[in-house]
Amino acid sequence: MKRLTIQRQAILDLINRSNQHWDAEELARCLNKNGHQLGIATVYRGLGALENSGLIQSIQLADKKRYERADKGHHDHLICTNCGDIEEFCDDKIEQRQQQVAQDLSFHMTGHQLLMFGICQRCFNQSAGSEAL
Amino acid sequence: MKRLTIQRQAILDLINRSNQHWDAEELARCLNKNGHQLGIATVYRGLGALENSGLIQSIQLADKKRYERADKGHHDHLICTNCGDIEEFCDDKIEQRQQQVAQDLSFHMTGHQLLMFGICQRCFNQSAGSEAL
DNA sequence: ATGATACTGATAATGGCTATCATTCCCTTT
DNA sequence: AAAGGGAATGATAGCCATTATCAGTATCAT
Ligand SMILES: [Mn+2]
Ligand SMILES: [Mn+2]
Ligand SMILES: [Zn+2]
Ligand SMILES: [Zn+2]
């Protein structure tokens, strides 16, 4: 990334000011609603550039990529298949075992992504309530 | 899945006879090359039906889904970002810790996917060789 | 100022996958 | 055996996230 333009700065600011996992479309909508003016292609390119520079990070879901702040550091995700909510965690033991597995297989790991799917507590309680009817 | 048709049987047989991670396109091409005759939509539907029935399993990569035999049971994957090769492993400690993490967060996990990215041993050795030039 | 380079934005194109729908295949019931 | 109905097929249209294209614009170095 040669230039941190106002467009890219706007994307970066919005992500850094929030705690969400944004997709490109959401970011574009939110930015354009708040005075900024940038095309969807610029958002995609900006996100790519910012991620390459380590200023933001992303997770690859089945349908789309979602971007978030990089200052939280590495972590993994729990994804509610009912409401789409995304929770975060980082477990050192898991991270260590991954390193061990890679080493055992002479695999030079550069990154990983662990997604856990299921029902979040809120959704679980709600469905428990409706069952009682 | 109400009927295990010859088309679906052909898909299932091919997957069960091999040890690869197939995408829909590859399966269709291979089947049509070997006397079978089935449209791409049928392959997609068949794969979905077979997976729902637990007869095959899949991994969701960034761009596409890849299907493999179910009789190997659950495992996770190492993916070479250079040659696309996919290696497999299963680590009980990681699986246990995942359960623990979910429990700690009151998250009702129904499944997970762990992808590890990097350079496989073969690619690593090759690039080491070319550096010596 | 001039030119080189990077970035933008509108839009076309791509690629994996799902929806549609007419046709065909099976299975059950007469 | 014939008829009817649900399920599957296959050709193709549509969908959606993302990337490619390209002309125009902004920024930087000389
Ligand atoms: Mn996160
Ligand atoms: Mn596998
Ligand atoms: Zn939920
Ligand atoms: Zn490799």
XYZ file of C-alpha atoms (C1' of nucleotides) and ligand atoms in Angstrom:
330
model
C 0.000 0.000 0.000
C 1.696 3.161 -1.192
C -0.886 5.691 -0.070
C -3.228 5.803 2.887
C -5.909 7.833 1.112
C -8.872 9.505 2.770
C -11.045 6.632 1.557
C -8.815 4.021 3.147
C -8.413 6.118 6.258
C -12.201 6.283 6.543
C -12.482 2.496 6.264
C -9.733 2.004 8.807
C -11.219 4.499 11.237
C -14.654 2.942 11.104
C -13.271 -0.521 11.752
C -10.988 0.675 14.519
C -13.766 2.637 16.199
C -16.025 -0.441 16.315
C -15.870 -3.983 17.543
C -17.767 -5.703 14.768
C -16.911 -8.131 12.012
C -17.819 -6.095 8.944
C -18.391 -7.254 5.412
C -17.561 -4.957 2.491
C -21.180 -4.112 1.768
C -21.910 -3.108 5.367
C -18.859 -0.877 5.487
C -19.746 0.855 2.231
C -23.327 1.453 3.365
C -22.260 2.833 6.733
C -19.556 5.076 5.295
C -21.780 6.504 2.570
C -24.473 7.164 5.146
C -21.964 9.185 7.160
C -20.815 11.752 4.624
C -18.090 9.711 3.033
C -18.417 8.923 -0.626
C -16.677 5.842 -1.934
C -17.508 3.175 -4.462
C -17.849 -0.467 -3.570
C -14.776 -1.414 -5.613
C -12.741 1.048 -3.604
C -13.957 -0.574 -0.409
C -12.899 -4.012 -1.597
C -9.506 -2.743 -2.733
C -9.048 -0.730 0.429
C -9.851 -3.689 2.639
C -7.383 -5.834 0.745
C -4.666 -3.227 1.003
C -5.277 -2.532 4.690
C -5.195 -6.235 5.479
C -1.978 -6.775 3.546
C -0.440 -3.996 5.595
C -1.571 -5.618 8.821
C -3.764 -2.657 9.781
C -6.888 -4.820 9.866
C -7.570 -8.551 9.949
C -10.280 -10.778 8.555
C -12.036 -14.091 8.832
C -13.209 -16.036 5.816
C -16.733 -17.329 6.296
C -18.535 -19.622 3.887
C -20.153 -16.844 1.907
C -18.012 -13.791 2.520
C -15.027 -12.254 4.220
C -15.506 -10.226 7.388
C -13.045 -7.619 8.617
C -12.202 -6.427 12.105
C -9.646 -4.443 14.089
C -6.117 -5.810 14.115
C -5.194 -4.374 17.508
C -7.042 -7.175 19.264
C -4.415 -9.569 17.989
C -5.040 -13.108 16.885
C -8.088 -14.969 18.108
C -10.605 -17.511 16.877
C -14.364 -17.409 16.517
C -17.600 -19.004 17.658
C -20.395 -18.456 15.168
C -24.050 -18.831 16.038
C -25.757 -20.597 13.158
C -29.079 -19.249 14.370
C -28.530 -15.488 14.728
C -25.139 -15.010 13.074
C -23.587 -13.631 16.229
C -19.805 -13.948 16.422
C -17.982 -14.497 19.710
C -14.248 -14.540 20.171
C -11.735 -16.522 22.147
C -8.080 -17.404 22.202
C -6.812 -20.586 23.748
C -3.070 -20.926 24.209
C -3.224 -24.693 24.507
C -4.927 -24.961 21.129
C -2.435 -22.590 19.568
C 0.457 -24.611 20.980
C -0.930 -27.929 19.797
C -1.344 -26.498 16.316
C 2.319 -25.586 16.261
C 3.141 -29.086 17.420
C 0.976 -30.737 14.765
C 2.564 -28.633 12.038
C 6.037 -29.437 13.277
C 5.289 -33.158 13.456
C 4.218 -33.081 9.821
C 7.077 -30.816 8.704
C 4.472 -28.301 7.620
C 5.575 -24.673 7.696
C 2.473 -23.032 9.068
C 1.935 -19.376 8.225
C -1.562 -19.003 9.630
C -4.710 -20.750 10.654
C -8.414 -20.254 11.139
C -10.565 -22.086 13.647
C -14.310 -21.646 13.373
C -16.668 -23.197 15.882
C -20.317 -23.393 14.867
C -23.300 -23.782 17.148
C -25.990 -21.991 19.113
C -25.116 -19.022 21.280
C -26.384 -18.802 24.821
C -29.034 -16.220 23.994
C -30.518 -18.237 21.139
C -30.405 -21.385 23.243
C -32.331 -19.778 26.075
C -34.907 -18.368 23.685
C -35.560 -21.726 22.036
C -35.808 -23.320 25.478
C -38.468 -20.765 26.379
C -40.581 -21.347 23.297
C -40.474 -25.101 23.807
C -42.278 -24.646 27.117
C -45.423 -23.358 25.362
C -32.593 -38.118 0.611
C -35.385 -40.373 -0.557
C -33.609 -42.160 -3.356
C -30.019 -43.198 -3.851
C -30.083 -42.925 -7.630
C -27.422 -44.229 -9.999
C -26.122 -40.669 -10.344
C -25.743 -40.270 -6.597
C -24.339 -43.771 -6.274
C -21.751 -42.892 -8.915
C -20.736 -39.763 -7.003
C -20.575 -41.683 -3.738
C -18.559 -44.529 -5.253
C -16.016 -42.206 -6.790
C -15.510 -40.358 -3.538
C -15.337 -43.552 -1.508
C -12.893 -45.160 -3.915
C -10.513 -42.208 -3.662
C -8.758 -40.251 -0.966
C -9.050 -36.779 -2.426
C -10.875 -33.609 -1.535
C -13.045 -33.129 -4.598
C -14.878 -30.048 -5.748
C -18.112 -30.384 -7.713
C -16.524 -29.504 -11.025
C -13.763 -32.097 -10.673
C -16.267 -34.805 -9.792
C -18.486 -33.978 -12.765
C -15.546 -33.987 -15.145
C -14.189 -37.282 -13.836
C -17.569 -39.004 -13.872
C -18.480 -37.845 -17.352
C -15.085 -38.994 -18.590
C -15.804 -42.460 -17.217
C -19.048 -43.321 -18.957
C -21.376 -41.707 -16.471
C -23.554 -38.919 -17.737
C -24.766 -36.353 -15.246
C -25.316 -32.618 -15.293
C -23.489 -30.236 -13.009
C -26.669 -29.322 -11.141
C -27.195 -32.971 -10.346
C -23.696 -33.160 -8.940
C -24.295 -30.176 -6.671
C -27.644 -31.544 -5.498
C -26.235 -35.029 -5.074
C -23.329 -33.792 -2.996
C -25.680 -31.825 -0.775
C -27.978 -34.807 -0.315
C -25.147 -37.231 0.370
C -23.613 -34.895 2.914
C -26.924 -34.352 4.690
C -27.215 -38.111 4.968
C -23.744 -38.357 6.454
C -22.459 -40.487 3.579
C -19.771 -37.947 2.694
C -18.245 -34.938 4.427
C -16.876 -31.634 3.255
C -14.607 -28.731 4.076
C -15.453 -25.169 3.179
C -12.470 -23.413 1.644
C -12.366 -19.728 0.727
C -13.593 -20.220 -2.799
C -15.379 -23.543 -2.825
C -16.498 -26.606 -0.927
C -14.493 -29.808 -1.191
C -15.937 -33.239 -0.492
C -14.334 -36.406 0.809
C -15.122 -39.820 2.249
C -16.998 -39.866 5.545
C -15.593 -43.183 6.732
C -12.360 -41.495 7.800
C -14.317 -39.719 10.511
C -13.678 -36.189 11.680
C -10.311 -34.580 11.120
C -8.842 -31.189 10.323
C -6.698 -29.949 7.470
C -3.350 -28.445 6.576
C -3.456 -26.588 3.289
C -0.373 -25.723 1.282
C -0.815 -22.223 -0.057
C 1.790 -22.969 -2.704
C 0.627 -26.185 -4.360
C -2.872 -26.593 -2.910
C -2.051 -29.933 -1.345
C -4.242 -30.909 1.590
C -2.938 -32.933 4.520
C -5.012 -34.270 7.378
C -4.669 -34.654 11.099
C -6.744 -35.100 14.190
C -5.551 -33.949 17.580
C -7.547 -35.057 20.591
C -6.156 -32.340 22.810
C -7.346 -29.666 20.403
C -10.762 -31.287 20.137
C -11.034 -31.421 23.926
C -10.004 -27.819 24.399
C -12.594 -26.737 21.861
C -15.278 -28.449 23.894
C -13.964 -26.707 26.988
C -13.942 -23.293 25.349
C -17.503 -23.742 24.139
C -18.635 -24.880 27.583
C -16.931 -21.944 29.284
C -18.813 -19.559 27.002
C -22.119 -21.465 27.258
C -21.948 -21.975 23.526
C -23.678 -25.106 22.222
C -21.198 -26.251 19.610
C -22.508 -28.384 16.786
C -19.379 -28.472 14.674
C -16.104 -26.814 13.877
C -13.518 -26.394 11.164
C -9.832 -25.844 11.720
C -7.737 -24.916 8.717
C -3.991 -24.506 8.968
C -2.292 -22.698 6.097
C 1.352 -22.839 5.141
C 3.962 -24.528 2.990
C 4.065 -28.295 2.760
C 7.335 -30.155 3.161
C 7.704 -30.865 -0.547
C 7.214 -27.217 -1.571
C 9.537 -26.080 1.190
C 12.327 -28.386 0.031
C 11.874 -27.308 -3.567
C 12.097 -23.617 -2.746
C 15.169 -24.320 -0.599
C 16.768 -26.001 -3.610
C 16.107 -23.129 -6.004
C 17.474 -20.591 -3.538
C 20.847 -22.298 -3.716
C 21.216 -21.331 -7.371
C 5.003 22.645 -14.124
C 5.642 17.849 -15.928
C 5.509 13.316 -15.878
C 5.169 9.031 -13.425
C 2.637 6.344 -10.359
C -1.123 5.094 -7.396
C -5.848 5.286 -6.504
C -10.819 5.877 -7.559
C -15.324 4.711 -9.288
C -18.517 2.928 -12.618
C -19.347 -1.121 -14.611
C -18.365 -5.589 -16.854
C -16.923 -10.011 -15.983
C -16.026 -14.168 -13.161
C -17.016 -18.235 -10.590
C -19.381 -21.123 -7.391
C -23.639 -22.218 -6.384
C -28.974 -22.196 -6.125
C -33.605 -21.655 -8.344
C -36.668 -22.810 -11.951
C -39.204 -25.842 -14.722
C -40.247 -29.219 -18.005
C -39.151 -33.995 -18.374
C -38.083 -38.510 -16.669
C -37.677 -41.992 -13.207
C -39.501 -44.929 -9.482
C -42.627 -46.528 -6.260
C -47.155 -47.491 -4.663
C -51.833 -48.428 -5.379
C -55.347 -50.099 -7.944
C -50.289 -54.133 -16.188
C -51.908 -49.283 -15.848
C -52.191 -45.020 -13.462
C -50.876 -41.503 -10.354
C -47.676 -39.026 -7.476
C -43.498 -37.749 -5.378
C -38.589 -37.337 -6.292
C -34.703 -36.625 -9.183
C -32.600 -34.952 -13.421
C -30.615 -31.641 -16.660
C -30.468 -27.417 -19.144
C -30.277 -22.968 -18.097
C -31.264 -18.581 -15.800
C -30.260 -16.065 -11.768
C -27.695 -14.769 -7.600
C -24.006 -12.863 -5.055
C -19.381 -11.820 -3.513
C -15.481 -10.525 -5.518
C -12.116 -9.166 -9.175
C -10.865 -7.047 -13.703
C -11.022 -3.213 -16.751
C -10.307 1.360 -17.932
C -10.830 6.162 -18.158
C -10.369 9.858 -15.093
C -8.213 11.943 -10.827
C -5.062 12.701 -7.042
C -0.409 12.656 -5.256
C 4.495 12.469 -5.394
C 9.250 13.315 -7.286
C 12.011 15.861 -10.328
Mn -12.930 -11.430 15.783
Mn -9.847 -34.508 4.738
Zn -27.388 -16.838 18.373
Zn 2.821 -27.625 -1.296
